[in-house]
Coordinates of C-alpha atoms and ligand atoms in Angstrom, one line a residue:
M1 CA -19.3 20.3 4.1
A2 CA -21.4 22.1 1.6
S3 CA -23.9 24.7 2.7
D4 CA -27.4 24.4 1.2
V5 CA -29.1 27.3 -0.4
E6 CA -32.8 26.4 0.2
E7 CA -34.4 27.9 -2.7
I8 CA -35.1 25.9 -5.9
E9 CA -34.4 27.9 -8.9
R10 CA -35.1 27.0 -12.6
R11 CA -32.6 26.6 -15.3
R12 CA -32.5 25.6 -18.9
P13 CA -30.8 22.1 -19.1
E14 CA -28.5 23.5 -21.8
S15 CA -27.1 26.2 -19.5
L16 CA -25.9 23.5 -17.0
E17 CA -22.4 22.5 -17.4
P18 CA -21.3 18.9 -16.8
H19 CA -18.6 18.3 -14.2
P20 CA -15.4 17.0 -16.2
K21 CA -14.9 14.1 -13.8
N22 CA -18.3 12.8 -14.5
E23 CA -17.3 12.1 -18.0
E24 CA -13.9 10.7 -16.9
I25 CA -15.5 8.4 -14.4
Y26 CA -18.8 7.3 -15.7
G27 CA -17.8 8.2 -19.5
D28 CA -18.5 4.6 -20.8
R29 CA -22.0 4.5 -19.1
E30 CA -24.6 3.9 -21.9
L31 CA -26.8 7.0 -22.1
E32 CA -30.4 6.5 -22.7
S33 CA -30.5 5.0 -26.3
D34 CA -33.9 3.7 -25.9
E35 CA -36.3 6.4 -26.4
D36 CA -39.1 4.4 -24.7
S37 CA -37.0 3.7 -21.5
P38 CA -38.9 4.0 -18.3
F39 CA -36.4 6.5 -17.3
L40 CA -37.1 8.9 -20.1
E41 CA -40.8 8.0 -20.3
S42 CA -40.9 9.3 -16.6
I43 CA -39.2 12.5 -17.2
R44 CA -41.2 13.2 -20.5
E45 CA -44.5 12.8 -18.4
N46 CA -43.4 14.4 -14.9
G47 CA -40.4 16.4 -15.8
V48 CA -37.5 16.4 -13.6
L49 CA -38.6 16.1 -9.8
T50 CA -35.6 16.0 -7.9
P51 CA -33.5 19.2 -8.1
I52 CA -30.1 19.1 -9.8
I53 CA -27.3 20.2 -7.6
V54 CA -25.1 22.6 -9.2
D55 CA -22.3 25.0 -7.8
Q56 CA -22.3 28.6 -8.2
N57 CA -21.0 28.5 -11.5
D58 CA -23.9 26.1 -12.7
Q59 CA -21.5 23.2 -13.2
I60 CA -23.5 20.2 -12.3
I61 CA -22.4 18.1 -9.2
S62 CA -25.4 15.8 -8.8
G63 CA -28.0 15.0 -11.5
H64 CA -25.9 14.5 -14.9
R65 CA -28.4 11.8 -16.2
R66 CA -31.4 13.7 -15.4
V67 CA -30.1 16.7 -17.2
E68 CA -29.2 14.6 -20.3
A69 CA -32.7 13.2 -20.2
A70 CA -34.3 16.6 -19.8
K71 CA -32.3 17.7 -23.0
Q72 CA -33.3 14.4 -24.9
V73 CA -37.1 14.9 -24.3
G74 CA -37.0 18.8 -24.7
L75 CA -37.8 20.2 -21.1
E76 CA -37.5 23.8 -21.2
T77 CA -36.3 24.2 -17.7
V78 CA -35.1 21.7 -14.8
P79 CA -35.2 22.5 -11.0
V80 CA -31.8 23.3 -9.5
K81 CA -30.3 23.9 -6.1
V82 CA -27.3 26.0 -5.9
R83 CA -24.7 25.0 -3.3
E84 CA -21.7 26.6 -2.1
F85 CA -18.8 24.1 -1.7
E86 CA -15.8 24.5 0.5
S87 CA -13.3 23.0 -2.1
D88 CA -13.0 20.9 -5.1
L89 CA -12.7 18.0 -3.0
T90 CA -16.2 18.4 -1.4
R91 CA -17.7 18.7 -4.9
L92 CA -16.0 15.5 -6.0
E93 CA -17.2 13.6 -2.9
L94 CA -20.7 14.7 -3.6
L95 CA -20.4 13.9 -7.3
I96 CA -19.4 10.3 -6.4
H97 CA -22.0 10.0 -3.5
S98 CA -24.7 11.0 -5.7
N99 CA -23.9 8.0 -8.0
R100 CA -24.2 5.6 -5.2
Q101 CA -27.4 3.9 -6.1
R102 CA -26.6 3.4 -9.7
S103 CA -25.6 0.0 -11.2
K104 CA -21.9 0.6 -12.4
T105 CA -19.3 -1.4 -14.0
V106 CA -16.2 -2.6 -12.4
S107 CA -14.1 0.1 -14.5
Q108 CA -16.4 2.9 -13.2
K109 CA -16.3 1.8 -9.5
L110 CA -12.4 1.6 -9.8
R111 CA -12.3 5.2 -11.2
E112 CA -14.6 6.3 -8.4
A113 CA -12.1 4.7 -6.0
E114 CA -9.0 6.1 -7.6
T115 CA -10.7 9.5 -7.2
L116 CA -11.8 9.1 -3.7
E117 CA -8.3 8.0 -2.7
Q118 CA -6.8 11.2 -4.5
V119 CA -9.3 13.2 -2.5
E120 CA -8.2 11.7 0.6
R121 CA -4.5 12.3 -0.2
R122 CA -4.9 15.8 -0.9
R123 CA -6.8 16.1 2.4
A124 CA -4.2 14.5 4.3
K125 CA -1.5 16.8 2.7
E126 CA -3.7 19.8 3.5
R127 CA -4.1 18.6 7.1
Q128 CA -0.3 18.2 7.2
G129 CA 0.3 21.7 6.2
T130 CA -2.0 23.3 8.8
R131 CA -1.2 21.0 11.7
T132 CA 0.5 22.3 14.6
D133 CA 0.1 19.2 16.9
T134 CA 3.2 17.1 16.6
S135 CA 2.0 14.3 18.8
R136 CA 0.9 12.5 15.5
S137 CA 3.5 11.5 13.0
S138 CA 3.8 13.1 9.6
E139 CA 3.9 9.7 8.1
Q140 CA 0.6 8.9 9.6
E141 CA -0.8 12.0 8.0
D142 CA 0.9 11.3 4.8
E143 CA -0.4 8.0 4.5
G144 CA -3.7 8.1 6.7
G145 CA -5.9 8.1 3.6
L146 CA -9.2 5.8 3.4
T147 CA -8.5 2.5 4.2
R148 CA -9.2 -0.2 1.6
D149 CA -12.4 -1.3 3.5
K150 CA -13.8 2.2 3.4
V151 CA -13.2 2.8 -0.2
A152 CA -14.6 -0.5 -1.0
E153 CA -17.8 0.4 0.9
K154 CA -18.0 3.8 -0.6
V155 CA -17.9 2.5 -4.3
G156 CA -19.8 -0.7 -3.6
F157 CA -17.0 -3.5 -3.8
G158 CA -18.5 -5.3 -0.8
S159 CA -15.0 -5.8 0.9
G160 CA -11.6 -4.5 1.0
T161 CA -10.3 -7.7 -0.5
T162 CA -12.7 -7.7 -3.4
Y163 CA -11.6 -4.0 -4.1
H164 CA -7.8 -5.0 -3.8
R165 CA -8.5 -7.9 -6.4
A166 CA -10.3 -5.6 -8.8
K167 CA -7.7 -3.0 -8.5
T168 CA -5.0 -5.6 -9.2
V169 CA -6.5 -6.4 -12.5
W170 CA -6.8 -2.7 -13.2
D171 CA -3.3 -1.9 -12.5
A172 CA -2.1 -4.9 -14.4
R173 CA -3.1 -3.2 -17.5
E174 CA -0.1 -1.1 -17.2
S175 CA 2.3 -4.0 -16.7
D176 CA 5.4 -3.8 -18.8
D177 CA 4.9 -7.4 -19.7
P178 CA 2.5 -7.3 -22.9
T179 CA 1.1 -10.8 -21.9
V180 CA 0.1 -9.6 -18.5
S181 CA -1.3 -6.3 -19.7
T182 CA -3.4 -8.1 -22.6
V183 CA -4.6 -10.7 -19.9
A184 CA -5.7 -7.9 -17.8
E185 CA -7.5 -5.8 -20.5
Q186 CA -9.4 -9.1 -21.6
Q187 CA -10.4 -9.7 -17.8
L188 CA -11.6 -6.1 -17.3
E189 CA -13.8 -6.4 -20.4
K190 CA -15.2 -9.5 -19.0
L191 CA -15.9 -7.9 -15.6
D192 CA -17.6 -4.9 -17.2
A193 CA -19.8 -7.2 -19.3
E194 CA -20.5 -9.2 -16.0
E195 CA -19.1 -12.2 -17.6
Q196 CA -16.5 -13.1 -15.0
S197 CA -16.3 -12.8 -11.1
I198 CA -13.6 -10.5 -9.7
S199 CA -12.0 -13.4 -7.9
A200 CA -11.6 -15.4 -11.2
A201 CA -10.3 -12.3 -13.0
Y202 CA -7.8 -11.8 -10.3
A203 CA -6.6 -15.4 -10.3
E204 CA -6.1 -15.1 -14.3
V205 CA -4.0 -12.1 -13.8
K206 CA -2.0 -13.4 -11.1
E207 CA -1.3 -16.6 -13.0
A208 CA -0.3 -14.5 -16.1
E209 CA 2.1 -12.5 -13.7
R210 CA 3.6 -15.7 -12.3
R211 CA 4.3 -17.1 -15.8
A212 CA 6.0 -13.9 -16.7
Q213 CA 8.1 -13.8 -13.7
D214 CA 9.2 -17.4 -14.3
E215 CA 10.3 -16.5 -17.9
S216 CA 12.1 -13.4 -16.4
D217 CA 13.9 -15.6 -13.8
E218 CA 15.1 -17.9 -16.3
S219 CA 16.5 -15.2 -18.5
D220 CA 18.1 -13.5 -15.6
E221 CA 19.8 -16.8 -14.8
N222 CA 21.4 -16.8 -18.1
S223 CA 22.5 -13.0 -17.9
E224 CA 25.9 -11.9 -16.5
K225 CA 26.4 -12.8 -12.6
T226 CA 28.4 -9.8 -12.1
E227 CA 25.4 -7.7 -12.1
S228 CA 24.3 -9.1 -8.8
A229 CA 27.5 -8.0 -6.9
S230 CA 28.1 -4.5 -5.7
T231 CA 30.7 -3.1 -3.6
S232 CA 29.9 -0.1 -1.6
A233 CA 31.8 3.4 -0.9
D234 CA 32.3 2.1 2.6
P235 CA 34.9 -0.6 2.7
R236 CA 33.4 -2.2 5.8
V237 CA 30.2 -2.9 3.7
T238 CA 29.4 -5.4 1.0
L239 CA 26.2 -5.2 -0.7
L240 CA 24.7 -7.7 -2.9
Q241 CA 21.6 -8.3 -4.8
G242 CA 20.1 -11.6 -4.0
D243 CA 17.3 -13.6 -2.4
A244 CA 17.1 -13.6 1.2
G245 CA 16.0 -17.2 1.0
A246 CA 18.9 -18.5 -0.9
L247 CA 21.8 -16.5 0.5
P248 CA 25.0 -16.4 -1.6
L249 CA 27.1 -17.1 1.7
P250 CA 28.6 -20.1 3.5
D251 CA 27.2 -22.0 6.4
E252 CA 28.1 -20.6 9.8
S253 CA 29.6 -17.4 8.6
V254 CA 27.6 -14.5 10.2
D255 CA 27.4 -13.4 13.9
I256 CA 24.5 -10.9 14.1
I257 CA 21.3 -10.5 11.6
V258 CA 19.1 -7.5 12.2
T259 CA 16.4 -7.5 9.7
S260 CA 12.7 -6.6 8.9
P261 CA 10.8 -8.5 6.2
P262 CA 7.9 -7.3 4.3
Y263 CA 5.0 -7.6 6.7
N264 CA 2.3 -8.7 4.0
L265 CA 0.2 -5.8 4.4
G266 CA -1.6 -6.2 1.3
H267 CA 0.0 -3.5 -0.8
E268 CA 0.5 -5.3 -4.1
R269 CA 3.8 -3.8 -4.5
W270 CA 5.4 -1.2 -2.4
A271 CA 6.5 1.4 -4.9
M272 CA 9.6 3.2 -4.0
G273 CA 8.7 6.3 -2.7
W274 CA 5.3 5.8 -1.6
R275 CA 5.6 9.1 0.0
S276 CA 7.2 10.8 -2.9
L277 CA 7.6 10.0 -6.6
R278 CA 6.4 6.7 -7.8
E279 CA 9.1 4.9 -9.7
E280 CA 7.8 2.4 -12.2
G281 CA 8.9 -1.2 -11.6
V282 CA 10.5 -0.6 -8.1
G283 CA 9.1 -2.1 -5.1
Y284 CA 8.7 -5.6 -3.6
Y285 CA 5.8 -8.0 -3.7
D286 CA 3.8 -7.7 -0.2
D287 CA 0.5 -9.3 -0.8
R288 CA 0.4 -13.0 -0.5
P289 CA -2.1 -15.4 1.0
E290 CA -1.3 -15.4 4.9
D291 CA -0.5 -19.2 4.9
E292 CA 1.8 -18.8 2.1
Y293 CA 3.5 -15.8 3.7
Q294 CA 4.1 -17.6 7.2
E295 CA 5.6 -20.5 5.2
W296 CA 8.0 -18.1 3.5
Q297 CA 8.9 -16.5 6.8
Q298 CA 9.9 -20.1 8.1
E299 CA 11.9 -20.8 4.9
L300 CA 13.9 -17.5 5.4
L301 CA 14.3 -18.2 9.2
S302 CA 15.7 -21.7 8.2
E303 CA 18.2 -20.0 5.7
W304 CA 19.4 -17.4 7.9
H305 CA 19.8 -20.1 10.8
R306 CA 22.2 -21.9 8.1
V307 CA 24.4 -19.0 7.7
A308 CA 24.6 -18.1 11.4
V309 CA 27.4 -19.1 13.7
D310 CA 26.7 -21.0 16.8
G311 CA 25.7 -18.4 19.5
A312 CA 24.5 -15.9 16.7
S313 CA 21.6 -13.4 17.3
L314 CA 18.8 -12.7 15.0
F315 CA 17.0 -9.5 15.6
Y316 CA 13.7 -9.8 13.6
V317 CA 11.5 -6.7 13.2
H318 CA 7.7 -7.2 12.8
K319 CA 4.4 -6.2 14.1
V320 CA 1.1 -7.4 15.4
R321 CA -1.2 -7.0 12.3
I322 CA -5.1 -6.8 12.3
D323 CA -6.7 -8.1 9.2
G324 CA -10.5 -8.1 9.0
G325 CA -10.9 -8.0 12.8
E326 CA -8.4 -10.9 13.2
V327 CA -5.2 -10.3 15.2
I328 CA -2.2 -12.0 13.4
H329 CA 0.8 -12.2 15.8
P330 CA 4.3 -13.1 14.7
V331 CA 4.5 -15.5 17.4
E332 CA 2.1 -17.7 15.4
W333 CA 4.9 -18.8 13.1
L334 CA 8.0 -18.1 15.3
R335 CA 6.9 -20.7 17.7
S336 CA 6.5 -23.2 15.0
P337 CA 8.7 -26.2 15.2
A338 CA 9.8 -25.2 11.6
N339 CA 11.7 -22.2 13.2
P340 CA 15.1 -23.5 14.1
W341 CA 15.7 -20.4 16.2
A342 CA 15.4 -20.1 19.9
V343 CA 13.1 -17.3 20.6
R344 CA 14.7 -15.5 23.5
Q345 CA 12.9 -12.3 24.0
E346 CA 10.3 -9.9 22.7
I347 CA 11.1 -6.5 22.6
I348 CA 8.4 -3.7 22.1
W349 CA 9.5 -0.9 20.0
N350 CA 7.3 2.2 20.4
R351 CA 7.4 3.7 17.2
K352 CA 5.3 6.5 18.3
A353 CA 3.8 6.7 14.8
T354 CA 1.9 4.4 12.4
H355 CA 1.3 4.4 8.7
N356 CA -1.6 1.9 8.7
H357 CA -4.4 3.0 11.0
E358 CA -7.9 2.0 11.0
P359 CA -9.7 4.7 12.9
T360 CA -12.0 2.3 14.8
L361 CA -9.0 1.0 16.5
F362 CA -6.4 2.3 19.0
R363 CA -3.5 3.6 16.9
P364 CA -1.0 0.8 16.4
H365 CA 2.2 2.6 17.5
D366 CA 4.0 -0.5 18.5
A367 CA 6.3 -2.8 16.4
R368 CA 7.9 -5.9 17.7
I369 CA 11.6 -7.1 17.8
Y370 CA 12.3 -10.7 18.1
W371 CA 15.5 -11.5 19.7
M372 CA 16.3 -15.1 18.5
T373 CA 19.5 -17.0 18.9
K374 CA 21.2 -20.2 17.6
G375 CA 22.2 -22.2 20.7
T376 CA 23.5 -20.1 23.8
P377 CA 23.8 -16.5 22.7
D378 CA 27.1 -14.7 22.8
V379 CA 26.5 -11.6 24.9
P380 CA 29.1 -9.3 26.2
E381 CA 30.7 -10.0 29.6
D382 CA 28.9 -7.3 31.5
G383 CA 25.5 -8.2 30.0
I384 CA 22.8 -6.2 28.4
D385 CA 22.0 -2.8 29.8
L386 CA 18.7 -2.1 28.0
A387 CA 15.0 -2.3 28.9
S388 CA 12.9 -4.3 26.8
I389 CA 10.6 -1.5 25.5
W390 CA 12.4 1.0 23.1
D391 CA 11.0 4.3 22.5
V392 CA 12.3 5.2 19.0
Y393 CA 10.5 7.5 16.6
G394 CA 9.6 5.5 13.6
P395 CA 9.3 7.4 10.3
R396 CA 12.2 8.4 8.2
P397 CA 12.0 11.2 6.1
D398 CA 15.4 11.0 4.7
T399 CA 15.1 8.0 2.4
E400 CA 12.9 6.9 -0.6
H401 CA 12.7 3.4 0.6
P402 CA 9.0 3.0 1.7
A403 CA 9.6 1.2 5.0
P404 CA 13.0 1.7 6.5
F405 CA 13.6 1.5 10.3
P406 CA 15.5 4.2 12.1
E407 CA 19.3 3.6 12.5
E408 CA 18.7 3.6 16.3
I409 CA 17.1 0.1 16.0
P410 CA 20.0 -1.8 14.5
R411 CA 22.4 0.1 16.6
C412 CA 20.8 -0.9 19.9
C413 CA 20.6 -4.6 18.6
I414 CA 24.3 -4.7 17.5
E415 CA 25.5 -2.8 20.5
A416 CA 23.6 -5.2 22.8
V417 CA 25.2 -8.5 21.8
G418 CA 28.2 -7.3 19.6
T419 CA 31.6 -8.2 20.2
D420 CA 34.9 -7.4 18.4
G421 CA 35.2 -8.9 14.9
D422 CA 31.4 -9.9 14.6
L423 CA 30.0 -10.0 11.0
V424 CA 26.7 -8.5 10.7
L425 CA 24.1 -9.3 8.1
D426 CA 20.9 -7.7 6.7
P427 CA 19.4 -10.2 4.4
M428 CA 16.5 -7.9 3.5
G429 CA 18.3 -4.6 3.7
G430 CA 16.4 -2.1 1.7
S431 CA 18.0 1.2 2.3
M432 CA 20.7 -0.6 4.2
T433 CA 20.1 1.0 7.7
T434 CA 21.7 -1.9 9.5
C435 CA 24.9 -1.9 7.4
R436 CA 25.1 2.0 8.0
A437 CA 24.7 1.2 11.9
A438 CA 27.2 -1.8 12.0
S439 CA 29.9 0.5 10.1
E440 CA 29.4 3.3 12.7
L441 CA 30.0 0.8 15.5
G442 CA 33.0 -0.4 13.7
Y443 CA 31.5 -3.7 12.3
D444 CA 31.8 -5.3 8.9
S445 CA 28.5 -6.1 7.5
I446 CA 26.8 -7.6 4.4
G447 CA 23.4 -6.0 3.0
I448 CA 21.3 -8.0 0.6
D449 CA 18.3 -7.0 -1.2
L450 CA 16.2 -8.3 -4.0
D451 CA 15.6 -5.0 -5.5
R452 CA 18.7 -3.4 -7.2
E453 CA 17.2 0.1 -7.2
Y454 CA 17.1 0.0 -3.3
I455 CA 20.7 -1.0 -3.0
L456 CA 21.9 1.5 -5.6
S457 CA 19.9 4.3 -3.7
S458 CA 21.2 3.4 -0.2
C459 CA 24.3 5.4 -1.0
I460 CA 26.4 3.6 1.7
G461 CA 29.6 5.4 2.5
E462 CA 28.8 8.3 0.2
E463 CA 27.5 11.0 2.8
Ligands
LIG501 C1 10.7 -3.8 5.3 S1 11.9 -3.6 4.0 C2 13.3 -3.5 5.0 C3 13.7 -2.0 5.1 C4 15.2 -1.9 5.9 N1 15.1 -2.3 7.3 C5 15.4 -0.3 5.9 O1 15.7 0.2 6.9 O2 15.6 0.2 4.7 C6 12.1 -5.1 3.3 C7 13.0 -5.4 2.3 O3 12.9 -6.7 1.7 C8 13.3 -6.6 0.5 N2 12.9 -8.0 0.0 C9 11.6 -8.4 -0.3 N3 11.6 -9.8 -0.6 C10 13.0 -10.1 -0.8 C11 13.8 -11.3 -0.9 N4 13.0 -12.4 -1.3 N5 15.0 -11.4 -0.8 C12 15.6 -10.1 -0.4 N6 15.2 -8.9 -0.1 C13 13.8 -9.0 -0.2 C14 12.5 -5.6 -0.2 O4 13.1 -5.2 -1.5 C15 12.6 -4.6 1.0 O5 13.6 -3.6 0.6

């Protein structure tokens, strides 16, 4: 943290330089236009009482408004404390912290949040650069930034959910769809003018997005169908762009399914390359009301059951989530009568790493793999020679996909139950890890994903 040089010095307010981030974050704050404002009145009468914090180059870190007011009322000098800062990051943190008590617009809070997240990302990177302890994963370090709740608290949004909703409105200003971006701009203006609640603005933007999506779905349906099918360089693998909830496959045609759906982790859209370059427009929707999400999972399970042969196995990778202190366990929807599969066993996957860590909890290194079957499972005659806890290191640095599983996961699943001639499917294939493993084990497979970019970047058979 900063080391405090105790003496209070005096400087001419004109000699102090504003921090550029102050203008960037709070730039649209109304400065004191009213000459009789109580704030100016007090500075005029008493001068500046609380010292301005500056760095060693006389750049203001805390006290921009007091310096402006001092200039406005013509004070000759103001008290300053000069501090040494370890880095730009500690400067930025204090700059934001010193604005904590002020009333801020939603835009200002969002710019603060953006800056804090940048600070935290840079910190994580620095830690990664200096770290020698390999017991924590690089993925954890990459992504172990401030959690949503913490950012929300620091900038004054009340809760992580409120922050997330406000950020959704903010980000939607950059939407490719002009209707969505216009709605977002209008809603943000209303928020800043305190004429609209964050929940209502969020609902307006989501509605605009839904309308835009419906229109684009309609035009997609009319466009050439050939776009959706894609062969791969590996003759054993068929890759298709499609919806896992409406598979372009006949009834009872698949023997083994290995898949991992989005986990509803609250990221509005997983950008491809969360850990590398963000690519505009690529990514999947991963933020639904939980009830809706679980219903969706049940619909997917039913559709996958339709395409599975009798005796088929489904390996469904998920995790136990903790949201606002509440545990959400996959068994909640897997045990529902709406799930036509028989849940046969829960496998604990020890990933040895996590990418969503809340520091006040034990690090969640475990994921779950649910082995489900359609009727009596087809298993090899000599049985399954594997324990129900799998130690497989989770993070994969070799793909741009934000949430791939390591190849060993589908390999173990397929090896455990596979018999000659089986057809393997991953209906949410992402970087197509399942297809890769299936091919290596000598099985034909089909990989499907909603996102064409993921399919194209999977480079199956091109290694
Ligand atoms: C957790 S990732 C799967 C990653 C994959 N196991 C791998 O190793 O790369 C979930 C995938 O589901 C895809 N997805 C999301 N909604 C989908 C849908 N309705 N139909 C098909 N794929 C979908 C996403 O694009 C994403 O690639």
